PDB file of C-alpha atoms in Angstrom:
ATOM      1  CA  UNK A  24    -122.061 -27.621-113.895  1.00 60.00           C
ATOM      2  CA  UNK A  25    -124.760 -27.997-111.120  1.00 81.00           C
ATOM      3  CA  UNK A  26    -126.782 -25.373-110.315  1.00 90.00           C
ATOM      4  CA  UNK A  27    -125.772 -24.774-106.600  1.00 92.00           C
ATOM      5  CA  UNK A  28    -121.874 -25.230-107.728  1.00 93.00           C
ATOM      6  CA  UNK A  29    -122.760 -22.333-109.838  1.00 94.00           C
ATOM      7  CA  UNK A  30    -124.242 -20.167-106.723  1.00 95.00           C
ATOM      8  CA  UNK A  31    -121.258 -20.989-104.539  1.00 96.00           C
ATOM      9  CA  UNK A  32    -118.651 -20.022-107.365  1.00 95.00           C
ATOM     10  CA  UNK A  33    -120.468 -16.933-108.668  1.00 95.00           C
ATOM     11  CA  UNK A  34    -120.776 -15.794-104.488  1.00 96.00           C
ATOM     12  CA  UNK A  35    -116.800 -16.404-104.063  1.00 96.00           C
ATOM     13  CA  UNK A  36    -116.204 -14.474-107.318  1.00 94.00           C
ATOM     14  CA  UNK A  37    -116.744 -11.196-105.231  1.00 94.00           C
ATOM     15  CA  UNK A  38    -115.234 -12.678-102.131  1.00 96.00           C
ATOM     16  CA  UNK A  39    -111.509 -13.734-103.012  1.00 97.00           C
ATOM     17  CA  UNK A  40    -112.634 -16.918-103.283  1.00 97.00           C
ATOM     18  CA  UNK A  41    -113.963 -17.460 -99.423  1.00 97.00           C
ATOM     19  CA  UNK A  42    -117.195 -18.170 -98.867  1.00 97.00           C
ATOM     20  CA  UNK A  43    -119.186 -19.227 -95.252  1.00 97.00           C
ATOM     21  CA  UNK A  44    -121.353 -21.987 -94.346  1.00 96.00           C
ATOM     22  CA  UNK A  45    -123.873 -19.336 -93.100  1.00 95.00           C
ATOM     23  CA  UNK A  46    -123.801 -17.819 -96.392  1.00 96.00           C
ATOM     24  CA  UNK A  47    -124.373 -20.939 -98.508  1.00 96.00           C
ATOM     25  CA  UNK A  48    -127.684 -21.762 -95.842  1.00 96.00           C
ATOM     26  CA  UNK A  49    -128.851 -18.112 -96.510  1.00 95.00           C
ATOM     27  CA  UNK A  50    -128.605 -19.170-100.014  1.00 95.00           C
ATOM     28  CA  UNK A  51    -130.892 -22.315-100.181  1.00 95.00           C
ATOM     29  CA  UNK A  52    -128.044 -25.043 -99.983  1.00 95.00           C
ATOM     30  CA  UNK A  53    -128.893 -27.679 -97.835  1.00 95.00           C
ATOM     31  CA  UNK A  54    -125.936 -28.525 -95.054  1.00 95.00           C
ATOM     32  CA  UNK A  55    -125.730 -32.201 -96.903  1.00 96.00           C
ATOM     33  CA  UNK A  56    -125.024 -30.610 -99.963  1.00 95.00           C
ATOM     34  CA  UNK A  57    -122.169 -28.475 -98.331  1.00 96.00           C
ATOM     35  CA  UNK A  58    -120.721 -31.359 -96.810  1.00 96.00           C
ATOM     36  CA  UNK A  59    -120.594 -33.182-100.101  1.00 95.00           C
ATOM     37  CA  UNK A  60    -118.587 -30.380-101.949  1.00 95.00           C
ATOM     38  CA  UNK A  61    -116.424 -30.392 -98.883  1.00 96.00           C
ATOM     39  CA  UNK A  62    -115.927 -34.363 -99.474  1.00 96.00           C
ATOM     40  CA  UNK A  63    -115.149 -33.334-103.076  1.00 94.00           C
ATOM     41  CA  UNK A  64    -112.616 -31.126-102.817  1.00 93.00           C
ATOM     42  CA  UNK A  65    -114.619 -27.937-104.271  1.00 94.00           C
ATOM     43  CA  UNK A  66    -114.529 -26.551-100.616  1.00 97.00           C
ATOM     44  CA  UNK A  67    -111.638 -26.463 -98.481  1.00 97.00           C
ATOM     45  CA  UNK A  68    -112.039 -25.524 -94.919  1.00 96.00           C
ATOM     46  CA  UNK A  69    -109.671 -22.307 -94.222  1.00 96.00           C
ATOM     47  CA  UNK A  70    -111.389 -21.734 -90.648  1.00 95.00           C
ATOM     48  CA  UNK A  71    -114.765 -23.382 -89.084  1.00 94.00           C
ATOM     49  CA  UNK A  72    -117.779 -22.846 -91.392  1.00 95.00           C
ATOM     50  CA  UNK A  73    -115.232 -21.195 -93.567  1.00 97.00           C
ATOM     51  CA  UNK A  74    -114.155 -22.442 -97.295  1.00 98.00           C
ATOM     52  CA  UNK A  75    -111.759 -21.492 -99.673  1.00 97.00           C
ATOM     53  CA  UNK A  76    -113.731 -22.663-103.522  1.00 96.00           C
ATOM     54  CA  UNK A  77    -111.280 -24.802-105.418  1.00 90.00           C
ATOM     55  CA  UNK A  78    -107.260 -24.517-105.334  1.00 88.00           C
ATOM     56  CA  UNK A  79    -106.843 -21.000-106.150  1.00 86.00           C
ATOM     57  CA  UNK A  80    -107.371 -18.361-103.069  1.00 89.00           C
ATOM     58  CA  UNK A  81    -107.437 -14.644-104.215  1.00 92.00           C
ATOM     59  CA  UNK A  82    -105.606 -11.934-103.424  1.00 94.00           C
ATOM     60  CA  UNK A  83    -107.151 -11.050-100.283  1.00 97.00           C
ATOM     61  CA  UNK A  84    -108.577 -14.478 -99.294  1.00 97.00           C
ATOM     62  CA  UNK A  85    -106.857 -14.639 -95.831  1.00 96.00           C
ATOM     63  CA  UNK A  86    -108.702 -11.195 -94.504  1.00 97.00           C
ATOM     64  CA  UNK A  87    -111.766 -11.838 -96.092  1.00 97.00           C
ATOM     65  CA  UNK A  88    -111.957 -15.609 -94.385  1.00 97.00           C
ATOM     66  CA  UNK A  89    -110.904 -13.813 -90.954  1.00 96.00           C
ATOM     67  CA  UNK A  90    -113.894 -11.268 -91.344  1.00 96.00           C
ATOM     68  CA  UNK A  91    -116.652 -14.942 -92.743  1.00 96.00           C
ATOM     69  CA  UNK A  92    -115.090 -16.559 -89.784  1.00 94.00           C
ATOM     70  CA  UNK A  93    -116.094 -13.724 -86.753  1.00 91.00           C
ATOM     71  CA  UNK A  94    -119.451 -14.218 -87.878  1.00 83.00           C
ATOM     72  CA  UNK A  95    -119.566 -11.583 -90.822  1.00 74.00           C
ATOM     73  CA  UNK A  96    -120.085  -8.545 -88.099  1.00 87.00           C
ATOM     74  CA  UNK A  97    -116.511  -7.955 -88.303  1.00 94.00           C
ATOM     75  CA  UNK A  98    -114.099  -5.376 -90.496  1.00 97.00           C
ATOM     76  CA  UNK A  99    -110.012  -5.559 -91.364  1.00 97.00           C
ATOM     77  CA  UNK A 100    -107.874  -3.088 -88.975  1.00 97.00           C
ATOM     78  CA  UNK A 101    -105.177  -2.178 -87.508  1.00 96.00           C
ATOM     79  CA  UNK A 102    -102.027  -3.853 -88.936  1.00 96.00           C
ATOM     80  CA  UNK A 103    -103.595  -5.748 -91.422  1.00 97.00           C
ATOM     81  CA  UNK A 104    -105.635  -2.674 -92.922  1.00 97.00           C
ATOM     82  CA  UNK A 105    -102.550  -0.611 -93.420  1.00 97.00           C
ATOM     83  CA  UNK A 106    -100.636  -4.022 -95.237  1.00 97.00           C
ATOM     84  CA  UNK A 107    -103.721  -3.847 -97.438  1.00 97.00           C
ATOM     85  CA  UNK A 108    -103.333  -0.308 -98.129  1.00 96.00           C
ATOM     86  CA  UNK A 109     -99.318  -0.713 -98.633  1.00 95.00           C
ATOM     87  CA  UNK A 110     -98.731   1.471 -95.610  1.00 95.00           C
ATOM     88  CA  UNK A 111     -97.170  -1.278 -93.688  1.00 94.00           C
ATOM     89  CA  UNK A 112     -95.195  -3.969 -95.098  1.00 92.00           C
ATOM     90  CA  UNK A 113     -96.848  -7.655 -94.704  1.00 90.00           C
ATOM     91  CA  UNK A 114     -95.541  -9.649 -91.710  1.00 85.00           C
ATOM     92  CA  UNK A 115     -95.161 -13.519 -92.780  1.00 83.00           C
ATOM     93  CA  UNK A 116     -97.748 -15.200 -90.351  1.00 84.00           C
ATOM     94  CA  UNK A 117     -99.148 -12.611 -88.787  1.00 91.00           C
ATOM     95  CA  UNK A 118    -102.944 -13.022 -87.551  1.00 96.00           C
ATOM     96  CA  UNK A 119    -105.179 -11.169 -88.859  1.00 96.00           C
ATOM     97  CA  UNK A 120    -106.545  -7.627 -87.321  1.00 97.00           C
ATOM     98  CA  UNK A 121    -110.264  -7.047 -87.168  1.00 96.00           C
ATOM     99  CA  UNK A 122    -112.425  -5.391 -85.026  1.00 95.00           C
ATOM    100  CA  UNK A 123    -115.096  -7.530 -84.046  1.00 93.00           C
ATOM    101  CA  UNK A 124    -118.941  -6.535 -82.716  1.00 85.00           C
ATOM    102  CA  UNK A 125    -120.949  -8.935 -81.562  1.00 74.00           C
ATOM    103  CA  UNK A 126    -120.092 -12.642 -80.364  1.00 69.00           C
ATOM    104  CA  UNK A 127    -117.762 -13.775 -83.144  1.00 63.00           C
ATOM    105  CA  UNK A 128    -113.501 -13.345 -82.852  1.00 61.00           C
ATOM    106  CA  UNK A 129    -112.219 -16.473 -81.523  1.00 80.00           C
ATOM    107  CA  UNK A 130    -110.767 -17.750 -84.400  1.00 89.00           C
ATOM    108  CA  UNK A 131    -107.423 -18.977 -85.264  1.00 91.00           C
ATOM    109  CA  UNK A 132    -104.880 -16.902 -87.088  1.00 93.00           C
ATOM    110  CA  UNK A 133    -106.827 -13.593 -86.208  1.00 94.00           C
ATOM    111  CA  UNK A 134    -106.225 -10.877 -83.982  1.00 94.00           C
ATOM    112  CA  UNK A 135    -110.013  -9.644 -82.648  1.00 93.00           C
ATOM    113  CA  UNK A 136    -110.175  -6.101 -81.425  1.00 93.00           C
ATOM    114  CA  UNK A 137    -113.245  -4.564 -79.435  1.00 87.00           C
ATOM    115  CA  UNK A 138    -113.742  -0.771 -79.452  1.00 88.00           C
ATOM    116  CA  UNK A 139    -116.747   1.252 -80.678  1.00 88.00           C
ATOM    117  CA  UNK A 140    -117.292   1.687 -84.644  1.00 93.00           C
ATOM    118  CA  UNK A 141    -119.743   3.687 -86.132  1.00 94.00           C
ATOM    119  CA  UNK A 142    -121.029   3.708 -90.012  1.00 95.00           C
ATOM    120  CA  UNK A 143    -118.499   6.372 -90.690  1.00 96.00           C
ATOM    121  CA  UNK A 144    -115.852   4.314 -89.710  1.00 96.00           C
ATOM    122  CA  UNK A 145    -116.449   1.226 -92.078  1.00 97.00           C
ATOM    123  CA  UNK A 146    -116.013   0.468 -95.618  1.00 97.00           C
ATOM    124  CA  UNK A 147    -115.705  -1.929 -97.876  1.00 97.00           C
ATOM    125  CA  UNK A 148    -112.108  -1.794-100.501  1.00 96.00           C
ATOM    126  CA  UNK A 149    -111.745  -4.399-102.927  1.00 95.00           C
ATOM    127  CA  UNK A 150    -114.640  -6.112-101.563  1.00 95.00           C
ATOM    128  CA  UNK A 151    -113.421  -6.718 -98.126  1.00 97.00           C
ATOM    129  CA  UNK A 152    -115.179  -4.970 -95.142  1.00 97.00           C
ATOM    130  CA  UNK A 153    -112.345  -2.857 -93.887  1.00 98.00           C
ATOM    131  CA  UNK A 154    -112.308  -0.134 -90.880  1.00 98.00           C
ATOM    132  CA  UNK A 155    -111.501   3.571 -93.142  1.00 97.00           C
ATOM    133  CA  UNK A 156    -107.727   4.334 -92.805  1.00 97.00           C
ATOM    134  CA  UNK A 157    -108.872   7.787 -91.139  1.00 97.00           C
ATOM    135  CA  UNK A 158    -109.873   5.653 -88.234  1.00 97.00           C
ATOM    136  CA  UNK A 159    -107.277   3.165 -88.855  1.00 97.00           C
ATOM    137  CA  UNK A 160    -104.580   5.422 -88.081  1.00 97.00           C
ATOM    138  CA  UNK A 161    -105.927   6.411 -84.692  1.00 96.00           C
ATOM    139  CA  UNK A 162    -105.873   2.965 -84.098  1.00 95.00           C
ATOM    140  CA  UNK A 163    -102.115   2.555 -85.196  1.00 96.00           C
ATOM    141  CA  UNK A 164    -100.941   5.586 -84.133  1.00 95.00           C
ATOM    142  CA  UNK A 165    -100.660   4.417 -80.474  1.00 91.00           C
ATOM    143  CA  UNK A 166     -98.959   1.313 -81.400  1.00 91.00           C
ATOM    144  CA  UNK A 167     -96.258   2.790 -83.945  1.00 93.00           C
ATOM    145  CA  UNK A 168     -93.354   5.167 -82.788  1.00 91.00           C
ATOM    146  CA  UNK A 169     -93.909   8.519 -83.795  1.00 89.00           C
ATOM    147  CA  UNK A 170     -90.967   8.465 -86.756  1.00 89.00           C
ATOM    148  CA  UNK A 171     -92.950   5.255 -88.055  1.00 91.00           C
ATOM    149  CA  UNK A 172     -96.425   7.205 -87.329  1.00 94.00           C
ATOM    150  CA  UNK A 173     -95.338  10.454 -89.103  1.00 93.00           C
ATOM    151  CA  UNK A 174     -94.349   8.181 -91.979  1.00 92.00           C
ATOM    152  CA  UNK A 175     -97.466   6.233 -92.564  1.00 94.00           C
ATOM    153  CA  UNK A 176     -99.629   9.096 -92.541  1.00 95.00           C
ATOM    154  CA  UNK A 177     -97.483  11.570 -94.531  1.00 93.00           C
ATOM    155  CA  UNK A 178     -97.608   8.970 -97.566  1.00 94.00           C
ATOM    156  CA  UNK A 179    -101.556   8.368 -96.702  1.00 96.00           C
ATOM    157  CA  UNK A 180    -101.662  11.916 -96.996  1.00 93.00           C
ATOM    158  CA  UNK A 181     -99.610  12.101-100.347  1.00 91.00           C
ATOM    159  CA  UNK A 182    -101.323   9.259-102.174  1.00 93.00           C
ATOM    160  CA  UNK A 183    -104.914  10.423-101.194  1.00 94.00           C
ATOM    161  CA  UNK A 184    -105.674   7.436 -99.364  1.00 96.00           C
ATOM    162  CA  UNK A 185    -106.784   9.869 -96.847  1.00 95.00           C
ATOM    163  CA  UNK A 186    -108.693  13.096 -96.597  1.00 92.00           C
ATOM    164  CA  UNK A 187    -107.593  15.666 -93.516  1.00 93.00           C
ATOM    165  CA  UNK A 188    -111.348  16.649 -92.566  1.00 95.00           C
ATOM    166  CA  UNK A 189    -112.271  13.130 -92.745  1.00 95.00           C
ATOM    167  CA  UNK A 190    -109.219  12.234 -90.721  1.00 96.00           C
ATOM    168  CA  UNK A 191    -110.277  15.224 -88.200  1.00 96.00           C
ATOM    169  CA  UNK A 192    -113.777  13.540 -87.996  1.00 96.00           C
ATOM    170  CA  UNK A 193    -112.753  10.567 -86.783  1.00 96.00           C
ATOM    171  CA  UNK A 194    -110.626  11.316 -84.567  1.00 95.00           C
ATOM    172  CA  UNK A 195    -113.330  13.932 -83.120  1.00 95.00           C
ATOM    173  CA  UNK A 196    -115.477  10.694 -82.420  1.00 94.00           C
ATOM    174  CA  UNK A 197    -112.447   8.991 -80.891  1.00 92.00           C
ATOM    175  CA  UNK A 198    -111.530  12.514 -78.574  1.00 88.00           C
ATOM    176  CA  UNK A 199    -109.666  11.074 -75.589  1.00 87.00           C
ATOM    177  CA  UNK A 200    -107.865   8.147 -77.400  1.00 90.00           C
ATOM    178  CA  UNK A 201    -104.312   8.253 -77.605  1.00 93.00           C
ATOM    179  CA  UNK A 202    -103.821   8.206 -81.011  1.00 93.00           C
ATOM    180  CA  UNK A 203    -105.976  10.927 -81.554  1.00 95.00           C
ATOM    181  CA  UNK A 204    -103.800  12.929 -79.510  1.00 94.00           C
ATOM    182  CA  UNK A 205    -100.276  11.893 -81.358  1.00 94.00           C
ATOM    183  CA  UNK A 206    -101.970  12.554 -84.869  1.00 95.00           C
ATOM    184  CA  UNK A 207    -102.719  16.103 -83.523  1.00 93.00           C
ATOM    185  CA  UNK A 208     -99.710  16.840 -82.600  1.00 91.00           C
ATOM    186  CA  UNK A 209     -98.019  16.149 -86.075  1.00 91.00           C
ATOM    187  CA  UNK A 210    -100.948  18.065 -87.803  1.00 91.00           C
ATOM    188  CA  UNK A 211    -100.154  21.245 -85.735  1.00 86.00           C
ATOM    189  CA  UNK A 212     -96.617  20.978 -87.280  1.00 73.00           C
ATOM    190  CA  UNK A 213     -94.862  24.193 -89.553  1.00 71.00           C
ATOM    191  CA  UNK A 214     -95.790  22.075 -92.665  1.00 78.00           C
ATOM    192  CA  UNK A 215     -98.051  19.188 -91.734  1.00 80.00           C
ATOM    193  CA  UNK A 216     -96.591  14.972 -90.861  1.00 90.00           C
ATOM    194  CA  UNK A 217     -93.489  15.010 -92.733  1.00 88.00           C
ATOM    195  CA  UNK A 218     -93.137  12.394 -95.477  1.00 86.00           C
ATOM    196  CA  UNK A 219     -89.515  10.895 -95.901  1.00 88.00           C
ATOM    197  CA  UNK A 220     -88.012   8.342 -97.941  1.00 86.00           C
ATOM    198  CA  UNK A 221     -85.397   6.815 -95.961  1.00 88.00           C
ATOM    199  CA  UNK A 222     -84.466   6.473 -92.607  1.00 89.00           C
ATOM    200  CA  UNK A 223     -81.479   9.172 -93.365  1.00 92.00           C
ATOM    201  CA  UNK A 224     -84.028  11.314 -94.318  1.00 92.00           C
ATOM    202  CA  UNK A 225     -85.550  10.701 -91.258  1.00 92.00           C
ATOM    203  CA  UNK A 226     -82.233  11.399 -88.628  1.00 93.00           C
ATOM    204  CA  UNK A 227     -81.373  14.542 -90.568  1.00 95.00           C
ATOM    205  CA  UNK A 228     -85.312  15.919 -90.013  1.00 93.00           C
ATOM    206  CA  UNK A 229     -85.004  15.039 -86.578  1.00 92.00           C
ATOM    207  CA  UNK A 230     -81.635  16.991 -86.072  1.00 94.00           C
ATOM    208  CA  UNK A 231     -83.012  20.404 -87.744  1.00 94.00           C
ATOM    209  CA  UNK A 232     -86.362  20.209 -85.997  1.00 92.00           C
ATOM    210  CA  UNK A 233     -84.271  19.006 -82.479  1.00 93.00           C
ATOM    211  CA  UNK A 234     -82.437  22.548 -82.969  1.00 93.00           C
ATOM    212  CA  UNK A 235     -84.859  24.319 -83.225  1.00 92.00           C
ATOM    213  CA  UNK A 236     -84.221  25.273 -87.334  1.00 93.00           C
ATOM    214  CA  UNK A 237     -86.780  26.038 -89.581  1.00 92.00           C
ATOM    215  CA  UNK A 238     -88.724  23.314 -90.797  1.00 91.00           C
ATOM    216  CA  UNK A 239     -87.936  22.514 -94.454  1.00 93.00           C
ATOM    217  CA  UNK A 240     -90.829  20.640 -96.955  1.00 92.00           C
ATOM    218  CA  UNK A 241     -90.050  16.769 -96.988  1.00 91.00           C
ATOM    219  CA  UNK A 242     -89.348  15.062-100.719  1.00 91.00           C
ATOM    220  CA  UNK A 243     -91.130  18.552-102.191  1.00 90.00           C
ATOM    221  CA  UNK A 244     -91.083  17.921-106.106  1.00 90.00           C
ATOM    222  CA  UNK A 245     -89.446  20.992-107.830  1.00 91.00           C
ATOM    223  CA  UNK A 246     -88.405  21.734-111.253  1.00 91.00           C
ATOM    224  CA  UNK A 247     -89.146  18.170-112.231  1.00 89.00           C
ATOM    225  CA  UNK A 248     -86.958  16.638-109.282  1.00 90.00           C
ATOM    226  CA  UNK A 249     -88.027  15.156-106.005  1.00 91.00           C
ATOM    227  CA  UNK A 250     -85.415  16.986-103.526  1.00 93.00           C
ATOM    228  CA  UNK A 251     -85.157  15.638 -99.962  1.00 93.00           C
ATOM    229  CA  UNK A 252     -85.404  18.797 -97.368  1.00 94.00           C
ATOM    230  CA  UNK A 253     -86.089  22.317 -99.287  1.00 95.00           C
ATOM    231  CA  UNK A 254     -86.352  26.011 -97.805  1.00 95.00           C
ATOM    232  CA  UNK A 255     -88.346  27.737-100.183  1.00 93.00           C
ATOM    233  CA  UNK A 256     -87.773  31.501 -98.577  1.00 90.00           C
ATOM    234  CA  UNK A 257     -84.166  30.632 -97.914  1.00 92.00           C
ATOM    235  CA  UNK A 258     -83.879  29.578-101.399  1.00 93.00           C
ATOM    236  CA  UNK A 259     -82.142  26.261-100.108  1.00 95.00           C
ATOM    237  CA  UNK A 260     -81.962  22.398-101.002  1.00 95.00           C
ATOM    238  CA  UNK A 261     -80.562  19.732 -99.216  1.00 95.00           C
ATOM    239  CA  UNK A 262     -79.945  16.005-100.185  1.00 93.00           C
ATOM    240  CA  UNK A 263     -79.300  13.202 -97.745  1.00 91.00           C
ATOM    241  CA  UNK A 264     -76.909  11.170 -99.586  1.00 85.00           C
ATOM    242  CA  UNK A 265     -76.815   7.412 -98.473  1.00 74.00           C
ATOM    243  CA  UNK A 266     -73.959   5.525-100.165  1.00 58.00           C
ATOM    244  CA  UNK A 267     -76.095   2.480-101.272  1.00 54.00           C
ATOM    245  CA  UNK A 268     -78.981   4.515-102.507  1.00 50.00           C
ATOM    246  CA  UNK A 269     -76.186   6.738-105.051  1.00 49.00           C
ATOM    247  CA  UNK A 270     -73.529   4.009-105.605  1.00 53.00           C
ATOM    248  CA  UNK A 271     -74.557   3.342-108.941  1.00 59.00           C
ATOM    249  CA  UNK A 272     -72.634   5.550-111.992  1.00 65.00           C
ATOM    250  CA  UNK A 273     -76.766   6.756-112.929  1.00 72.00           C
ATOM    251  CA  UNK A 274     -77.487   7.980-109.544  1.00 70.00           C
ATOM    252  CA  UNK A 275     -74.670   9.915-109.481  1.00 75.00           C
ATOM    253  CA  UNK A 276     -75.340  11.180-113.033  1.00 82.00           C
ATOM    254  CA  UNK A 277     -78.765  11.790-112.127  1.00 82.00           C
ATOM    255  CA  UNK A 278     -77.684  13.899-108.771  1.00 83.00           C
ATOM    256  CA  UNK A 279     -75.544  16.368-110.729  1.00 84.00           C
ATOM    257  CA  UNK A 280     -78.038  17.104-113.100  1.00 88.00           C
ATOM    258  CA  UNK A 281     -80.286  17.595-110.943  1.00 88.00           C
ATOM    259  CA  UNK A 282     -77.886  19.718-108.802  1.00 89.00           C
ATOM    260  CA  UNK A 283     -77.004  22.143-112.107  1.00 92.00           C
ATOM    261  CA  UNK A 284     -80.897  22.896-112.722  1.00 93.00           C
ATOM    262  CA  UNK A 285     -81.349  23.265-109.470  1.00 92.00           C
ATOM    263  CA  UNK A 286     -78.183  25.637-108.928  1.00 91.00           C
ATOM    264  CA  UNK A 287     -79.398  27.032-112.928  1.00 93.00           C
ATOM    265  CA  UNK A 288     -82.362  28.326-111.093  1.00 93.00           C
ATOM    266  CA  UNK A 289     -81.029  30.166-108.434  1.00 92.00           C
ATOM    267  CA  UNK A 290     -81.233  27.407-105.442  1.00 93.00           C
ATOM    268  CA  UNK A 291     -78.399  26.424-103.036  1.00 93.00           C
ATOM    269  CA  UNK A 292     -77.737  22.899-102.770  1.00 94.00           C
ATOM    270  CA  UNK A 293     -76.386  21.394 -99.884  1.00 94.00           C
ATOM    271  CA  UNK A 294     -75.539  17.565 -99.650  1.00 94.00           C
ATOM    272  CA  UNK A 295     -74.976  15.819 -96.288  1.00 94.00           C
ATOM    273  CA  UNK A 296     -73.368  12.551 -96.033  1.00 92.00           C
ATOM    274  CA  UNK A 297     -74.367   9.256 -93.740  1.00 92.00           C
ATOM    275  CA  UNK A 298     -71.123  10.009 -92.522  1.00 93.00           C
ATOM    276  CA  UNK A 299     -71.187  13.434 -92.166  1.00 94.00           C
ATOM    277  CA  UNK A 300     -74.441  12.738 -89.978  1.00 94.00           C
ATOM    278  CA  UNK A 301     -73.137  10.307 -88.049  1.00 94.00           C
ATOM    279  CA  UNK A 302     -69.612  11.780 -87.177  1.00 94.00           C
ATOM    280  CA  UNK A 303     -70.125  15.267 -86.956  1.00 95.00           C
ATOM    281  CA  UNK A 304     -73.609  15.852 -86.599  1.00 94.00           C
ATOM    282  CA  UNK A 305     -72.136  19.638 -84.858  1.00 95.00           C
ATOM    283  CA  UNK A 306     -70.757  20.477 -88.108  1.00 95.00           C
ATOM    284  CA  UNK A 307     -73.980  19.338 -89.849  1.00 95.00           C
ATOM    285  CA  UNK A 308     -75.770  22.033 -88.227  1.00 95.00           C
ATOM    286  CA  UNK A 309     -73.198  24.597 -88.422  1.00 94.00           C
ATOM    287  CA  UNK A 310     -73.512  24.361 -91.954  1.00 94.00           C
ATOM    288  CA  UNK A 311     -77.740  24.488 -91.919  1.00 94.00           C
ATOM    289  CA  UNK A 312     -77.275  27.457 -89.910  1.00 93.00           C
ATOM    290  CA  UNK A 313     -75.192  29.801 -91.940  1.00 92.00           C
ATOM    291  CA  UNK A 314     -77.300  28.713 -94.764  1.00 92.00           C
ATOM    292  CA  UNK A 315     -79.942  29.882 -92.952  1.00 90.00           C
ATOM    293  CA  UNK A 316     -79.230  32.727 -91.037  1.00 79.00           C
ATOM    294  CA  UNK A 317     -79.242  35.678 -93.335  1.00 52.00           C
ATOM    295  CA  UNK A 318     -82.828  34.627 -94.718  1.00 55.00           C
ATOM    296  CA  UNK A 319     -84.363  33.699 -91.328  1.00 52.00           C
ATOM    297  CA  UNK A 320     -82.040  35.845 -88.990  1.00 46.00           C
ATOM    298  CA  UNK A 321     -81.156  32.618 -87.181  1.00 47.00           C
ATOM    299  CA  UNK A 322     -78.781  33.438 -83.903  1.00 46.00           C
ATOM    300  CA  UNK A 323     -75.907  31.563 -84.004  1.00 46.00           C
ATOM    301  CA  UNK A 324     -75.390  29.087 -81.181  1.00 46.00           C
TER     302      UNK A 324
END
């Protein structure tokens, strides 16, 4: 193997297998020897002055070419930094979200954003320069709904992909923006952004917090089990059953066993149907309320 072959394969080794035509020039190869590898098959163009080395692209080789192709002053955001941090599910043929500074970002397939970044607000994660999910999700949170918003950054939150005073920091430096506003607002909440499971989960949290009922901990892990909505002063566990998630004969095994330990140690458990929600959401809360009352001192409506 030549000598440059080896310098362009060892520089895509850390780069999903994208590499730039700036970079190779920086390196020492001469713009006839980059053409001939192009000629060769060894580099295939993905964007201008962008190459994918041999058939195989990595597993990130999209968003890193996006970020070569602005001119290498450019990070992952938005959309595309929460799909890389499995916050958001991947959208077939989608562009690619990066905040751009300087003259690149009119590139095919990507998305550019302009706002103000500072070094706090960049990173790199698996060797693509990223924008930090702490200032990621003021950038998403005025673009998702606020169940979809609460969501994301509850499970940030629970799989320490975040950290609150680093979160508070950036959205400090973005004070005025609208997402730092609607992340505020769920961090003032009883028990922080609520993270739930399904979007059952989701309609029956909306329904107690709509009436004005305590708020209960979201998928709280206790005794061993991950219940859906639990009270701890009231003592009080409720499960949103949807059919298709306890169909199966070991769900339903699973659910009473987890309902006699549960009851074993002195809880209440409640279960609420899809049904039940959807028909008689009234009776629904009837039912939260007396369960409630005598703890809380809930009047009843």
């Amino acid at each position: 193997m030549k000598s440059v072959d080896r310098t362009i394969i060892s520089l895509a080794v850390g780069q999903h297998g994208i590499v730039a035509r700036w970079q190779l020039l920086a390196l020492g190869i001469s713009p006839d020897a980059i053409d001939r590898r192009i000629a060769n098959g060894l580099l295939r163009p993905v964007h201008r002055g962008v190459y994918q080395v041999g058939p195989v692209a990595g597993r990130w080789a999209t968003e890193m070419a996006a970020v070569l192709a602005c001119g290498g002053r450019a990070w992952v955001s938005h959309g595309s930094r929460g799909v890389m941090a499995q916050l958001l599910p991947p959208a077939c043929g989608a562009p690619v979200d990066v905040v751009v500074q300087g003259n690149g970002g009119r590139v095919r397939g990507v998305r550019a954003h302009r706002t103000t970044l500072t070094a706090d607000d960049v990173t790199v994660a698996d060797g693509v320069p990223v924008v930090r999910l702490e200032r990621t999700l003021v950038d998403l949170a005025r673009m998702l709904d606020p169940d979809e918003l609460e969501r994301i950054l509850a499970m940030a939150e629970r799989q320490r992909l975040i950290n609150r005073p680093r979160l508070l920091a950036a959205m400090e430096r973005c004070r005025g923006h609208v997402g730092s506003r609607r992340i505020r607002r769920l961090l003032r909440g009883t028990n922080g952004p609520a993270y739930t499971r399904s979007p059952l989960e989701r309609r029956l949290l909306k329904l107690i917090r709509d009436a004005g009922l305590p708020e209960p901990l979201a998928n709280a892990l206790l005794l061993g089990f991950e219940v859906d909505l639990y009270w701890p002063d009231a003592g009080l566990v409720v499960e949103a059953d949807g059919f298709r998630f306890h169909s199966l004969r070991r769900d339903f095994e699973r659910d009473r066993l987890r309902d006699q330990v549960l009851a074993a140690a002195g809880l209440r458990v409640i279960r609420i149907t899809e049904r039940q929600l959807t028909d008689d959401p009234r009776r629904v809360l009837e039912t939260l309320r007396r369960a409630l009352q005598v703890q809380f001192a809930i009047p009843h409506r």
